[in-house]
CSV table of C-alpha atoms in Angstrom, one decimal:
chain,number,residue,atom,x,y,z
C,526,UNK,CA,88.1,69.1,-1.8
C,527,UNK,CA,84.3,68.7,-1.4
C,528,UNK,CA,82.5,66.1,-3.4
C,529,UNK,CA,78.8,66.2,-4.3
C,530,UNK,CA,76.6,63.1,-4.3
C,531,UNK,CA,76.6,63.3,-8.1
C,532,UNK,CA,80.2,63.1,-8.2
C,533,UNK,CA,80.4,60.1,-5.8
C,534,UNK,CA,77.7,58.3,-7.9
C,535,UNK,CA,79.6,59.1,-11.3
C,536,UNK,CA,82.8,57.7,-9.6
C,537,UNK,CA,81.0,54.6,-8.4
C,538,UNK,CA,79.5,54.0,-11.9
C,539,UNK,CA,82.9,54.2,-13.5
C,540,UNK,CA,83.9,51.2,-11.3
C,541,UNK,CA,80.8,48.9,-11.4
C,542,UNK,CA,78.8,47.1,-14.1
C,543,UNK,CA,75.2,48.0,-14.6
C,544,UNK,CA,72.4,45.9,-16.0
C,545,UNK,CA,69.4,47.2,-18.0
C,546,UNK,CA,65.9,46.2,-17.0
C,547,UNK,CA,65.6,44.4,-20.4
C,548,UNK,CA,68.6,42.3,-19.6
C,549,UNK,CA,67.6,41.5,-16.1
C,550,UNK,CA,63.9,40.6,-16.7
C,551,UNK,CA,64.5,37.3,-18.4
C,552,UNK,CA,67.1,36.3,-15.7
C,553,UNK,CA,64.7,36.7,-12.7
C,554,UNK,CA,64.2,32.9,-12.6
C,555,UNK,CA,68.0,32.4,-12.4
C,556,UNK,CA,69.8,32.1,-9.0
C,557,UNK,CA,70.3,35.9,-8.6
C,558,UNK,CA,70.1,37.7,-5.3
C,559,UNK,CA,68.0,40.9,-5.8
C,560,UNK,CA,68.7,43.6,-3.2
C,561,UNK,CA,66.4,46.6,-3.0
C,562,UNK,CA,68.5,49.3,-1.3
C,563,UNK,CA,65.5,51.7,-0.8
C,564,UNK,CA,64.0,52.5,2.5
C,565,UNK,CA,61.3,50.1,3.8
C,566,UNK,CA,58.5,52.5,3.0
C,567,UNK,CA,59.6,52.7,-0.6
C,568,UNK,CA,59.9,48.8,-0.8
C,569,UNK,CA,56.4,48.5,0.3
C,570,UNK,CA,55.2,50.6,-2.7
C,571,UNK,CA,56.4,47.8,-5.0
C,572,UNK,CA,59.5,46.0,-5.6
C,573,UNK,CA,61.1,43.4,-8.0
C,574,UNK,CA,59.8,39.9,-7.5
C,575,UNK,CA,62.0,37.9,-5.1
C,576,UNK,CA,63.9,41.1,-3.8
C,577,UNK,CA,65.0,41.5,-0.3
C,578,UNK,CA,65.1,44.8,1.3
C,579,UNK,CA,68.3,46.0,2.8
C,580,UNK,CA,68.4,49.8,3.0
C,581,UNK,CA,71.4,51.5,1.7
C,582,UNK,CA,72.2,52.9,5.1
C,583,UNK,CA,72.8,49.6,6.7
C,584,UNK,CA,73.8,47.4,3.7
C,585,UNK,CA,77.4,47.1,4.6
C,586,UNK,CA,76.6,46.3,8.2
C,587,UNK,CA,73.8,43.8,7.3
C,588,UNK,CA,76.0,42.0,4.8
C,589,UNK,CA,78.7,41.6,7.4
C,590,UNK,CA,76.3,40.6,10.2
C,591,UNK,CA,77.4,43.6,12.3
C,592,UNK,CA,76.0,43.9,15.8
C,593,UNK,CA,74.5,47.3,14.9
C,594,UNK,CA,71.8,45.5,13.1
C,595,UNK,CA,71.3,42.5,15.4
C,596,UNK,CA,73.7,40.2,13.6
C,597,UNK,CA,71.1,39.4,11.0
C,598,UNK,CA,72.2,38.7,7.5
C,599,UNK,CA,70.5,37.0,4.6
C,600,UNK,CA,71.8,33.5,4.0
C,601,UNK,CA,71.8,34.1,0.2
C,602,UNK,CA,74.6,36.6,0.7
C,603,UNK,CA,77.0,34.2,2.4
C,604,UNK,CA,78.8,33.2,-0.8
C,605,UNK,CA,80.6,36.3,-2.3
C,606,UNK,CA,80.6,34.9,-5.8
C,607,UNK,CA,76.8,34.8,-6.1
C,608,UNK,CA,75.2,36.9,-8.7
C,609,UNK,CA,73.9,40.0,-7.0
C,610,UNK,CA,71.8,42.9,-8.5
C,611,UNK,CA,71.1,45.9,-6.4
C,612,UNK,CA,68.6,48.5,-7.3
C,613,UNK,CA,67.1,51.7,-5.9
C,614,UNK,CA,64.7,54.3,-7.3
C,615,UNK,CA,66.8,55.7,-10.1
C,616,UNK,CA,70.3,54.0,-9.8
C,617,UNK,CA,72.2,56.4,-7.7
C,618,UNK,CA,72.0,54.6,-4.3
C,619,UNK,CA,72.4,51.2,-6.0
C,620,UNK,CA,75.6,52.4,-7.8
C,621,UNK,CA,77.2,53.3,-4.5
C,622,UNK,CA,76.0,50.0,-3.0
C,623,UNK,CA,77.3,47.9,-5.8
C,624,UNK,CA,80.7,49.8,-5.5
C,625,UNK,CA,81.0,49.2,-1.8
C,626,UNK,CA,79.9,45.5,-2.2
C,627,UNK,CA,82.6,45.0,-4.8
C,628,UNK,CA,85.1,46.7,-2.4
C,629,UNK,CA,84.0,44.2,0.3
C,630,UNK,CA,84.9,41.2,-1.9
C,631,UNK,CA,81.6,40.6,-3.7
C,632,UNK,CA,82.7,39.6,-7.2
C,633,UNK,CA,79.6,39.3,-9.4
C,634,UNK,CA,77.6,42.4,-8.3
C,635,UNK,CA,75.7,44.7,-10.7
C,636,UNK,CA,73.5,47.8,-10.4
C,637,UNK,CA,70.1,48.1,-12.2
C,638,UNK,CA,70.6,51.0,-14.6
C,639,UNK,CA,67.7,53.5,-14.1
C,640,UNK,CA,66.5,51.6,-10.9
C,641,UNK,CA,63.0,50.6,-10.3
C,642,UNK,CA,61.9,53.7,-12.2
C,643,UNK,CA,63.3,52.3,-15.5
C,644,UNK,CA,61.9,48.9,-14.5
C,645,UNK,CA,58.4,50.4,-14.2
C,646,UNK,CA,58.8,52.4,-17.5
C,647,UNK,CA,59.4,49.1,-19.4
C,648,UNK,CA,56.1,47.7,-17.8
C,649,UNK,CA,57.9,45.0,-16.1
C,650,UNK,CA,56.4,43.0,-13.2
C,651,UNK,CA,56.4,44.4,-9.6
C,652,UNK,CA,55.5,42.6,-6.4
C,653,UNK,CA,53.2,44.5,-4.0
C,654,UNK,CA,52.9,43.5,-0.4
């Protein structure tokens, strides 16, 4: 059986929790780890304040400090019970990322519904480098 990307995303969304931009915005000052899973060039166009950029393609390796990414991991991710919100452009990559992080033992991970596109549509703040 062949699965499409849309099918994989739908399956992931059925297993994760999503958070709307309106629900996340007032919590930005809380102790939340924000992970932008877009590519670095996308991240440079604007990202949520305080977000770290770990592209979707290396997320699982980065989190586990795999030698393939020079054993670099963000200290904020060392506790698997931290509040983590992942996001991408529209929510597909972040749904897959959230699902895999849950499978890896992260217990409080959510995906931003609609991604940074929905965030921008609500007029919420972005950080530009």
